[in-house]
Coordinates of C-alpha atoms in Angstrom, one line a residue:
M1 CA 13.7 46.1 -12.5
H2 CA 10.2 47.1 -12.0
K3 CA 9.4 48.6 -8.2
K4 CA 5.7 46.2 -8.4
L5 CA 8.1 43.4 -8.8
I6 CA 10.7 44.2 -6.1
P7 CA 8.7 42.5 -3.3
L8 CA 7.2 39.5 -5.3
V9 CA 11.5 38.9 -6.0
A10 CA 11.9 39.0 -2.3
A11 CA 8.5 36.2 -1.4
L12 CA 10.3 33.9 -4.3
A13 CA 13.2 34.3 -3.6
C14 CA 12.8 33.1 0.6
I15 CA 10.5 29.7 -1.1
P16 CA 13.0 27.2 -1.0
A17 CA 15.3 28.9 2.5
I18 CA 11.3 28.5 3.8
A19 CA 11.0 24.2 2.6
A20 CA 15.0 23.8 3.9
A21 CA 13.4 25.4 7.6
A22 CA 10.6 22.9 7.2
L23 CA 12.3 20.3 9.1
A24 CA 15.1 20.7 11.8
P25 CA 18.5 19.2 10.9
Y26 CA 18.7 15.4 11.2
P27 CA 19.7 15.0 14.7
A28 CA 22.1 12.2 15.7
V29 CA 20.6 8.3 17.2
T30 CA 22.7 8.3 21.0
D31 CA 22.1 4.9 22.4
Q32 CA 21.6 7.4 25.1
R33 CA 18.4 8.1 22.9
L34 CA 17.7 4.9 22.1
K35 CA 18.3 3.6 25.7
H36 CA 15.1 6.5 26.5
P37 CA 13.8 7.1 23.4
E38 CA 10.9 10.9 23.3
P39 CA 7.5 10.3 23.3
N40 CA 7.5 11.9 20.4
N41 CA 9.8 9.4 17.9
W42 CA 10.5 6.0 17.7
L43 CA 13.6 5.4 16.9
S44 CA 13.7 1.7 16.3
Y45 CA 11.5 -1.4 15.2
R46 CA 9.5 -2.5 18.4
G47 CA 10.0 1.8 20.3
N48 CA 12.0 1.0 22.5
Y49 CA 14.8 -1.8 23.1
A50 CA 12.3 -3.7 25.9
G51 CA 10.8 -4.4 22.9
W52 CA 7.0 -3.1 23.9
G53 CA 5.7 -1.6 21.0
F54 CA 4.3 1.2 22.8
S55 CA 3.8 4.9 23.0
P56 CA 3.4 7.4 26.0
L57 CA 1.6 9.4 23.3
K58 CA -2.1 9.7 24.9
Q59 CA -3.6 12.7 22.4
I60 CA -5.5 10.0 20.5
N61 CA -7.3 8.1 22.5
A62 CA -10.1 5.5 23.5
A63 CA -13.1 8.8 23.4
N64 CA -12.5 10.1 20.6
V65 CA -10.6 8.0 18.0
G66 CA -13.0 7.4 16.2
K67 CA -12.2 11.0 14.2
L68 CA -8.7 8.9 13.4
T69 CA -8.1 10.1 9.8
L70 CA -5.8 9.1 7.0
A71 CA -3.4 12.6 7.0
W72 CA -1.3 11.6 4.0
S73 CA -0.4 8.0 2.1
Y74 CA 1.9 7.2 -0.1
A75 CA 2.8 4.6 -2.6
T76 CA 6.0 2.4 -3.1
G77 CA 5.2 1.2 -6.5
M78 CA 6.4 -2.7 -4.5
Q79 CA 4.7 -6.1 -4.4
E80 CA 4.8 -8.2 -1.9
G81 CA 4.5 -8.2 2.1
H82 CA 5.5 -5.0 3.4
Q83 CA 6.0 -5.4 7.2
A84 CA 8.7 -3.1 8.2
P85 CA 7.7 0.0 10.6
P86 CA 7.3 3.4 9.7
M87 CA 10.9 4.6 11.9
V88 CA 10.4 8.4 12.6
N89 CA 13.2 10.7 14.3
D90 CA 12.3 14.6 14.6
G91 CA 9.9 14.7 11.4
Y92 CA 12.4 12.7 9.4
M93 CA 10.2 9.6 8.5
F94 CA 12.5 5.7 7.3
V95 CA 10.4 2.9 5.6
T96 CA 11.4 -0.7 4.0
T97 CA 9.8 -2.0 1.4
P98 CA 11.1 -5.1 -0.3
N99 CA 13.3 -5.2 -2.8
N100 CA 15.8 -3.5 -0.2
Q101 CA 14.6 0.1 -1.1
V102 CA 14.6 2.8 1.5
I103 CA 12.1 5.8 1.1
A104 CA 13.3 9.2 3.8
L105 CA 9.4 10.7 3.4
E106 CA 8.5 14.3 5.7
A107 CA 6.5 12.4 8.9
A108 CA 4.1 15.5 8.6
T109 CA 3.4 16.1 5.2
G110 CA 4.4 12.6 2.6
K111 CA 7.0 14.5 1.1
E112 CA 9.5 12.2 -0.1
L113 CA 12.5 13.3 0.7
W114 CA 14.8 10.5 -0.7
R115 CA 14.8 6.9 -1.8
Y116 CA 17.4 4.1 -1.5
K117 CA 17.3 1.0 -3.3
K118 CA 20.5 -1.4 -3.4
A119 CA 20.9 -3.7 -6.3
L120 CA 20.6 -7.5 -6.2
P121 CA 22.2 -10.0 -7.9
P122 CA 19.6 -11.0 -11.2
E123 CA 19.7 -14.5 -10.3
L124 CA 19.0 -13.9 -7.2
Q125 CA 15.2 -16.4 -6.1
Q126 CA 14.1 -14.2 -2.9
L127 CA 11.9 -16.7 -0.6
H128 CA 10.8 -14.4 1.4
P129 CA 11.2 -10.9 -0.5
T130 CA 10.8 -8.6 1.9
N131 CA 12.1 -6.2 4.1
R132 CA 11.5 -5.2 8.5
G133 CA 12.6 -2.4 8.7
V134 CA 15.6 -0.1 9.2
A135 CA 18.3 0.6 12.1
L136 CA 18.6 4.6 13.4
Y137 CA 22.2 5.1 14.6
G138 CA 23.9 8.3 14.8
D139 CA 23.6 10.3 11.3
R140 CA 23.2 6.9 9.3
L141 CA 21.2 4.2 8.5
Y142 CA 22.4 0.5 8.8
L143 CA 20.0 -1.9 5.9
A144 CA 20.1 -6.1 5.9
T145 CA 19.3 -7.2 2.2
T146 CA 18.0 -10.2 0.9
D147 CA 21.4 -10.8 -1.1
A148 CA 22.8 -10.9 3.0
C149 CA 24.7 -7.3 3.3
L150 CA 24.4 -4.7 5.8
V151 CA 24.0 -1.3 4.0
A152 CA 25.3 2.5 6.0
L153 CA 23.3 4.5 4.7
D154 CA 24.0 8.8 5.5
A155 CA 20.3 9.9 6.9
K156 CA 20.0 13.5 5.7
T157 CA 21.1 12.2 1.6
G158 CA 20.1 8.1 1.7
K159 CA 23.9 8.4 -0.2
E160 CA 25.6 4.8 0.7
I161 CA 28.5 5.2 3.1
W162 CA 29.2 1.1 3.4
T163 CA 28.4 -2.3 2.4
K164 CA 29.4 -5.5 3.4
Q165 CA 28.8 -8.7 2.0
V166 CA 27.7 -10.5 5.4
A167 CA 27.6 -14.1 4.2
D168 CA 27.0 -16.0 0.9
W169 CA 23.5 -15.5 -1.2
K170 CA 24.5 -18.7 -3.3
A171 CA 24.4 -21.0 -0.4
G172 CA 20.4 -19.6 0.8
Y173 CA 21.7 -16.9 3.6
Y174 CA 19.7 -13.8 3.4
M175 CA 18.5 -10.9 5.4
T176 CA 14.7 -9.6 6.4
L177 CA 15.4 -8.0 9.9
A178 CA 16.3 -4.2 11.1
P179 CA 19.5 -4.2 12.5
L180 CA 20.1 -4.0 15.8
A181 CA 22.4 -0.8 17.3
A182 CA 23.9 -0.4 20.6
K183 CA 27.1 1.1 21.9
G184 CA 28.5 1.3 18.9
K185 CA 27.7 -1.5 16.9
I186 CA 25.0 -2.8 14.3
M187 CA 23.9 -6.6 15.4
V188 CA 22.3 -8.8 12.3
G189 CA 20.8 -12.4 11.5
S190 CA 20.4 -14.5 8.8
S191 CA 17.1 -16.2 7.1
G192 CA 17.7 -19.6 5.2
G193 CA 17.3 -22.4 7.3
E194 CA 15.1 -23.3 4.1
Y195 CA 18.2 -24.1 2.4
G196 CA 20.6 -25.4 5.2
I197 CA 22.5 -22.5 6.6
R198 CA 23.9 -22.5 10.1
G199 CA 22.3 -19.9 11.5
F200 CA 24.3 -17.2 13.9
V201 CA 24.4 -13.5 14.8
A202 CA 26.8 -10.4 13.8
A203 CA 28.1 -7.3 15.2
F204 CA 29.8 -5.0 13.5
D205 CA 31.7 -1.5 14.1
A206 CA 28.9 0.7 12.9
K207 CA 32.0 3.6 12.0
T208 CA 33.7 1.6 10.1
G209 CA 31.5 -1.4 9.1
E210 CA 34.0 -3.7 10.1
E211 CA 33.1 -7.6 11.9
A212 CA 33.2 -7.0 15.6
W213 CA 32.6 -10.7 16.5
R214 CA 30.0 -13.4 15.4
T215 CA 28.0 -16.1 16.8
Y216 CA 26.8 -19.3 15.9
T217 CA 23.3 -20.5 16.4
I218 CA 24.0 -24.1 16.3
P219 CA 27.2 -25.3 18.1
A220 CA 29.7 -26.6 16.5
P221 CA 31.6 -30.4 18.1
G222 CA 33.5 -29.5 20.5
E223 CA 31.2 -26.5 21.5
P224 CA 28.6 -26.2 24.5
G225 CA 25.9 -27.8 23.1
G226 CA 27.7 -28.8 20.0
D227 CA 26.6 -32.5 21.7
T228 CA 23.8 -32.0 20.5
W229 CA 23.9 -32.6 16.9
P230 CA 24.5 -36.0 15.3
E231 CA 28.4 -36.0 13.5
G232 CA 28.1 -33.9 10.7
T233 CA 24.7 -32.1 10.7
Y234 CA 24.9 -28.5 12.8
K235 CA 26.8 -27.1 9.3
H236 CA 23.5 -27.2 7.8
G237 CA 21.7 -27.2 11.0
G238 CA 19.6 -23.9 10.4
G239 CA 18.3 -22.4 13.4
S240 CA 18.5 -18.4 11.4
V241 CA 18.0 -15.6 12.9
W242 CA 15.1 -13.1 11.4
I243 CA 13.7 -11.2 13.6
T244 CA 15.1 -7.7 15.8
G245 CA 16.7 -9.2 19.3
T246 CA 15.7 -6.5 22.4
Y247 CA 18.6 -4.9 24.7
D248 CA 19.2 -4.7 28.2
P249 CA 21.3 -1.5 28.4
D250 CA 21.6 -2.2 32.4
S251 CA 23.4 -5.5 31.9
N252 CA 24.7 -5.0 27.6
I253 CA 22.7 -8.3 26.7
A254 CA 20.9 -8.7 23.6
Y255 CA 18.5 -11.5 23.6
W256 CA 17.4 -13.0 20.4
G257 CA 15.1 -15.6 19.1
V258 CA 16.3 -19.3 17.4
G259 CA 14.5 -20.5 14.4
N260 CA 14.0 -23.9 13.9
A261 CA 16.4 -26.6 13.1
G262 CA 17.0 -27.7 9.6
P263 CA 16.1 -30.3 8.0
W264 CA 12.8 -29.8 9.4
M265 CA 11.5 -34.0 10.3
P266 CA 12.9 -34.8 13.6
D267 CA 14.4 -38.1 12.7
T268 CA 16.8 -36.9 10.2
R269 CA 19.6 -35.1 13.9
A270 CA 18.4 -36.9 16.4
G271 CA 19.0 -34.9 19.7
D272 CA 17.5 -31.6 21.4
N273 CA 19.3 -29.7 18.6
L274 CA 20.7 -26.6 20.8
Y275 CA 20.1 -23.4 20.7
A276 CA 17.5 -24.1 17.4
N277 CA 13.5 -23.0 19.0
S278 CA 15.5 -21.1 21.8
T279 CA 16.2 -17.7 23.4
I280 CA 20.1 -17.0 23.5
A281 CA 21.6 -14.3 25.5
L282 CA 24.8 -12.6 23.9
D283 CA 27.1 -10.3 25.2
V284 CA 27.2 -6.9 22.7
D285 CA 30.7 -6.6 23.6
T286 CA 32.1 -9.3 23.0
G287 CA 29.3 -12.0 21.4
K288 CA 29.6 -14.6 24.2
L289 CA 26.4 -17.1 25.2
K290 CA 25.6 -15.8 28.9
G291 CA 22.7 -18.1 28.7
Y292 CA 19.0 -19.2 26.7
H293 CA 15.8 -21.6 27.2
Q294 CA 14.8 -23.6 24.4
Y295 CA 11.2 -23.6 24.2
H296 CA 11.1 -27.1 22.5
Y297 CA 13.4 -29.6 21.8
N298 CA 13.8 -31.4 18.6
D299 CA 11.3 -29.7 16.6
A300 CA 8.9 -31.7 14.5
W301 CA 6.6 -28.5 13.5
D302 CA 8.6 -25.8 11.4
W303 CA 7.7 -23.9 14.3
D304 CA 10.4 -21.2 14.7
E305 CA 11.4 -19.0 17.8
V306 CA 12.7 -15.8 16.4
S307 CA 10.5 -13.4 17.8
A308 CA 12.2 -12.9 20.6
P309 CA 11.1 -12.1 23.8
L310 CA 9.8 -8.5 26.1
L311 CA 11.6 -7.3 28.5
I312 CA 8.9 -7.1 31.2
D313 CA 9.8 -6.8 34.3
M314 CA 6.4 -7.3 36.8
P315 CA 5.6 -9.1 40.3
Y316 CA 5.1 -13.2 39.8
K317 CA 3.9 -14.7 43.1
G318 CA 5.8 -13.3 45.4
R319 CA 8.5 -12.6 43.8
Q320 CA 9.6 -10.3 41.5
V321 CA 10.4 -11.1 38.1
K322 CA 12.8 -9.3 35.5
G323 CA 10.8 -11.3 32.5
L324 CA 10.9 -12.3 28.9
V325 CA 8.0 -13.4 27.4
H326 CA 7.3 -15.4 24.2
A327 CA 4.6 -16.1 22.4
A328 CA 5.4 -18.6 20.9
R329 CA 5.0 -20.2 17.7
D330 CA 4.8 -22.8 19.5
G331 CA 1.4 -22.0 20.8
Y332 CA 2.3 -21.2 24.4
L333 CA 3.3 -18.5 26.2
W334 CA 6.4 -18.0 28.1
V335 CA 7.6 -16.1 31.1
L336 CA 11.0 -16.6 31.1
D337 CA 13.4 -14.8 34.1
R338 CA 16.6 -13.0 33.6
E339 CA 19.1 -13.9 35.7
H340 CA 22.3 -12.4 37.5
G341 CA 25.1 -12.7 34.3
G342 CA 22.3 -14.1 31.3
K343 CA 21.5 -16.7 32.2
I344 CA 17.2 -17.2 31.8
G345 CA 15.6 -18.9 34.0
F346 CA 11.8 -20.9 33.5
V347 CA 9.0 -19.1 35.9
A348 CA 5.5 -20.6 33.8
G349 CA 4.4 -21.6 30.6
W350 CA 1.3 -21.9 29.4
P351 CA -0.8 -22.2 26.0
Y352 CA -2.2 -19.1 24.7
V353 CA -3.7 -21.7 21.8
D354 CA -5.1 -25.0 20.6
Q355 CA -2.3 -27.2 21.2
N356 CA -1.9 -30.8 21.0
A357 CA 1.2 -32.0 20.5
F358 CA 2.6 -31.1 24.5
K359 CA 1.8 -33.8 26.7
S360 CA 2.9 -31.4 29.6
I361 CA 5.9 -29.0 30.9
D362 CA 8.1 -29.5 33.7
P363 CA 7.7 -27.2 36.6
K364 CA 11.1 -26.9 36.9
T365 CA 11.9 -26.2 33.7
G366 CA 9.7 -25.5 31.4
R367 CA 10.7 -28.7 29.2
P368 CA 8.0 -30.1 27.5
T369 CA 7.1 -34.1 27.3
Y370 CA 5.6 -34.8 23.4
D371 CA 2.8 -37.1 22.5
P372 CA 4.2 -39.0 19.8
A373 CA 1.4 -39.3 17.2
R374 CA 1.6 -35.5 16.9
R375 CA 5.2 -35.8 15.2
P376 CA 6.0 -35.4 11.5
A377 CA 9.1 -37.7 10.8
T378 CA 10.2 -39.3 7.7
G379 CA 7.9 -41.7 6.2
K380 CA 5.0 -40.7 8.2
T381 CA 2.0 -38.4 7.8
V382 CA 0.6 -36.2 10.8
Q383 CA -1.3 -34.3 12.1
F384 CA -1.0 -31.3 14.6
C385 CA -2.1 -28.4 16.1
P386 CA -1.1 -25.6 15.9
S387 CA -0.3 -25.0 12.8
L388 CA 3.0 -24.4 11.3
W389 CA 2.5 -21.4 11.5
G390 CA 2.2 -21.2 15.0
G391 CA 0.2 -19.8 17.8
K392 CA 2.1 -16.7 16.2
D393 CA 4.1 -15.9 14.0
W394 CA 6.6 -13.4 13.3
P395 CA 4.4 -10.2 14.0
P396 CA 4.7 -9.5 17.3
E397 CA 3.0 -9.4 20.5
A398 CA 3.1 -5.3 22.4
Y399 CA 2.8 -5.0 25.6
N400 CA 1.3 -1.3 27.8
P401 CA 2.0 -0.3 30.8
H402 CA -0.5 1.5 31.7
T403 CA -3.2 -1.7 31.3
G404 CA -0.8 -4.0 32.6
L405 CA -2.0 -6.1 29.0
L406 CA 0.4 -8.0 27.0
Y407 CA -0.9 -8.4 23.8
I408 CA -1.1 -11.3 21.4
P409 CA -2.1 -11.5 16.8
A410 CA -2.4 -15.0 17.5
N411 CA -4.1 -17.7 15.3
N412 CA -6.1 -20.3 16.8
H413 CA -8.0 -23.1 16.1
L414 CA -5.8 -24.1 13.0
C415 CA -3.7 -27.1 12.5
S416 CA -1.2 -29.1 10.4
E417 CA -0.8 -31.3 7.6
L418 CA 2.8 -32.6 7.1
T419 CA 4.4 -35.7 5.7
G420 CA 8.1 -36.3 5.7
E421 CA 9.8 -37.3 2.8
P422 CA 13.8 -38.0 2.4
T423 CA 15.8 -35.1 1.8
K424 CA 19.9 -34.5 0.8
Y425 CA 21.7 -31.0 1.3
Q426 CA 22.7 -29.5 -2.3
K427 CA 24.3 -25.7 -1.7
G428 CA 21.4 -23.6 -2.4
Q429 CA 18.7 -25.0 -2.6
L430 CA 15.7 -26.3 0.1
Y431 CA 16.3 -27.7 2.4
L432 CA 12.9 -29.3 4.4
G433 CA 12.4 -32.8 4.3
V434 CA 8.5 -32.1 3.0
S435 CA 7.6 -31.1 -0.1
L436 CA 6.0 -28.4 -1.4
Q437 CA 3.4 -28.7 -2.3
N438 CA 2.3 -30.2 1.0
V439 CA 3.7 -26.6 2.5
L440 CA 1.2 -25.4 0.3
T441 CA -1.8 -26.9 1.4
N442 CA -1.0 -27.9 4.8
V443 CA -3.5 -26.6 7.1
R444 CA -6.3 -29.2 8.1
M445 CA -9.2 -26.9 9.5
T446 CA -11.5 -28.1 12.0
D447 CA -15.2 -26.9 13.8
K448 CA -13.6 -24.1 15.2
S449 CA -11.3 -23.0 13.1
R450 CA -14.3 -23.0 10.8
K451 CA -16.2 -20.2 12.8
S452 CA -13.1 -18.2 13.5
I453 CA -9.3 -17.9 13.7
G454 CA -6.8 -14.6 13.8
E455 CA -7.2 -13.0 17.2
V456 CA -6.4 -10.6 19.1
Q457 CA -5.5 -11.7 22.4
A458 CA -4.7 -9.6 25.7
W459 CA -3.4 -11.2 28.9
D460 CA -2.3 -9.7 32.5
L461 CA 1.2 -11.6 33.3
K462 CA 0.3 -11.4 36.6
T463 CA -2.4 -14.0 36.7
G464 CA -2.1 -15.3 33.6
K465 CA -5.7 -14.7 33.2
Q466 CA -6.8 -14.0 29.1
V467 CA -9.2 -10.7 29.9
W468 CA -10.4 -9.9 26.2
T469 CA -10.2 -11.5 22.9
H470 CA -11.3 -10.5 19.8
T471 CA -11.6 -12.8 16.9
Y472 CA -11.9 -12.3 13.2
P473 CA -13.5 -15.5 11.0
E474 CA -9.9 -16.4 8.7
M475 CA -6.4 -15.1 9.9
N476 CA -4.6 -12.4 11.6
W477 CA -1.1 -12.0 10.4
G478 CA -1.4 -7.8 12.4
P479 CA 2.1 -6.7 14.1
L480 CA 0.1 -4.5 16.8
L481 CA 1.1 -1.5 18.2
T482 CA 0.0 -0.2 22.1
T483 CA -0.5 3.4 23.4
A484 CA -0.9 5.3 26.2
G485 CA -4.1 6.6 24.6
D486 CA -5.4 3.3 25.8
L487 CA -5.7 1.8 23.0
V488 CA -4.2 -1.1 20.8
F489 CA -3.8 -0.9 16.6
G490 CA -3.7 -3.9 14.6
G491 CA -4.1 -5.3 10.9
G492 CA -2.9 -8.5 9.5
T493 CA -7.1 -9.8 7.9
N494 CA -7.8 -10.8 4.8
D495 CA -10.2 -7.5 4.8
R496 CA -7.3 -4.9 4.2
M497 CA -8.7 -3.0 8.0
F498 CA -6.8 -1.6 9.9
H499 CA -8.1 -2.1 13.5
A500 CA -8.1 0.0 16.5
F501 CA -9.7 -1.6 20.3
D502 CA -9.9 -0.7 23.4
A503 CA -7.1 -1.9 25.4
R504 CA -9.1 -2.4 28.3
T505 CA -12.0 -3.8 27.1
G506 CA -11.0 -5.4 23.5
K507 CA -13.9 -2.6 21.8
L508 CA -13.6 -2.2 17.9
L509 CA -13.4 1.2 18.3
W510 CA -12.5 2.5 14.5
Q511 CA -11.3 0.6 11.5
F512 CA -10.6 1.6 8.1
P513 CA -9.6 -0.3 4.7
A514 CA -6.5 0.0 3.6
P515 CA -5.4 -0.2 0.1
S516 CA -3.5 -3.6 0.3
G517 CA -4.0 -6.1 3.9
I518 CA -1.9 -4.6 6.0
T519 CA 1.3 -6.4 7.8
G520 CA 2.9 -4.0 8.5
V521 CA 4.5 -2.8 11.3
P522 CA 2.5 0.2 13.0
S523 CA 4.3 3.4 15.0
S524 CA 3.2 6.4 16.7
F525 CA 5.3 9.9 17.1
E526 CA 4.2 13.7 16.8
V527 CA 4.9 16.6 15.2
D528 CA 4.5 20.2 16.1
G529 CA 2.2 18.8 18.4
E530 CA 0.0 16.5 16.9
Q531 CA 0.2 12.6 17.3
Y532 CA -0.1 10.1 14.5
I533 CA -0.7 6.7 13.6
A534 CA 1.4 5.3 11.2
V535 CA 1.8 1.4 9.4
Q536 CA 2.8 0.0 5.7
A537 CA 0.1 -1.7 3.6
G538 CA 0.7 -4.5 1.3
W539 CA -0.5 -8.1 1.7
G540 CA 2.3 -11.0 0.5
V541 CA 5.0 -13.6 1.4
D542 CA 3.5 -15.7 4.0
A543 CA 0.0 -14.1 5.0
Q544 CA -0.3 -14.5 1.1
R545 CA 1.0 -18.3 1.4
M546 CA -1.8 -19.3 4.3
Q547 CA -4.3 -17.2 2.1
G548 CA -2.8 -20.3 -0.6
A549 CA -3.4 -22.7 1.7
F550 CA -7.3 -21.8 3.4
D551 CA -8.4 -21.7 -0.8
A552 CA -6.8 -25.2 -0.7
V553 CA -9.5 -26.4 1.6
L554 CA -12.1 -23.8 1.7
E555 CA -14.6 -23.6 -0.6
H556 CA -14.5 -20.4 -1.6
K557 CA -11.4 -18.3 -2.6
T558 CA -10.5 -14.7 -1.5
V559 CA -8.0 -12.7 -3.9
V560 CA -6.3 -9.6 -1.6
P561 CA -5.2 -6.4 -3.5
Q562 CA -1.6 -6.6 -4.4
G563 CA 0.3 -2.7 -3.6
G564 CA 2.7 -1.0 -1.3
T565 CA 1.7 2.4 0.7
V566 CA 2.8 4.4 3.0
M567 CA -1.0 5.9 5.5
V568 CA -0.6 7.9 8.1
F569 CA -2.8 8.7 10.9
K570 CA -4.2 12.4 12.9
L571 CA -7.1 13.3 14.6
A572 CA -9.8 14.7 11.8
H573 CA -10.1 18.7 13.5

């Protein structure tokens, strides 16, 4: 070899080593790390077990967020709703997309490391073709899929380690949630209430995939709560679980939100219909039901209460409360108490959006009294507020321990009209009791909703006072992130904007036009001393269906571009 080429060859030989050294070896995600997540990482669906959606990072703050700029972006190649948070573990980023893809990226640069796609049965009809993220645990990732499988992947390579069929997709079971990992178990729930499934939460051994326990959300006859259902109806009673639970490591109890009962019309299933429309408390070791709180009984409005409550400890009216806080689809903001042994006590509840279906709530138990004129039933046409998508649908609220405020992505002033119809269960077919055409055109405008609908609200839970509100002309389907830099981030609007607000005042400080509307969960992380804000754009699923309902009743039509993009922002230097 020519002597002059030797240094060049030596340099070229070093390139793979340099590239490989760009990321340190993948660090295992332990129970201890999940209990006390490092500020620079985003290891779970909402950043911590309490479900706060809070980042302790503050390099990006209210004073400099105006300098936020796009660091990199990545087109996922997928259509429909991109709702998963970018999860980050020491420089490794993982996102999921519709059609059960997992993509591993270098968090600081966007370089693709690997991509996994779960093959789906060709005859599977996806009612909600989305995915809300993976669970990180050990050196593996766990994915829940729309054909009702739980998949374990090698976090370093994307190689499939094991796959377990969790439920029968031909009967309408499907999964869209990010699994919850704790104490050697991977916990999931199932969607499919629209098809007459019987909801459950199930836990699987993280190493082997063997099922550890399964707890149904709809009790059978002879089980506690089984007498709240007419004979035989529990088998198709809904109560789906499609949002990740929260977890209290000190009590070893996970809290899960449970969807509405099925079919939708309440006269078809007389009774309270436990544990639909509830938060349930489950022992993570055994799956035993330790407690529950039902927000509203014998639901008539499709008000799923699937969002798990946030764990927020706080003083309230002279006593310390180990709180469970839930901005409910029924339009009430609920504060509950994590009592000893897993029981759930009622503390307070009040409407955070226009609500005309409840006349009052019991001050001791929180049980509502209904206005019968606002109760849809078979053969009746009824208008009610909030709409069937609720005061807040699945997009998660956020809590900032520095400001002490809870932030809610709300839809206010919006109402629905439903006409109940007879229905009969058929395996794998819609089991609603309302025509699909009625669902797609259900919204009814009021004078207020013609001015504004979508809101970002900030609440002081200690006083029950609303501190600030930012309004949007139309809907808000934007999950929220709040940071120690006194910021609140969220998208959710049909103008494709990603927004940053002053967490204390609500002032809009920055916004960025994404390629598509944003219904993804934002996250924040740090690599080499640089803070980043990450989110996926990709409009679809229920946000698009609400847009279709708006288009049916408004004079103008709105087209929101499709297509998924991972976007990562940092401060311009």
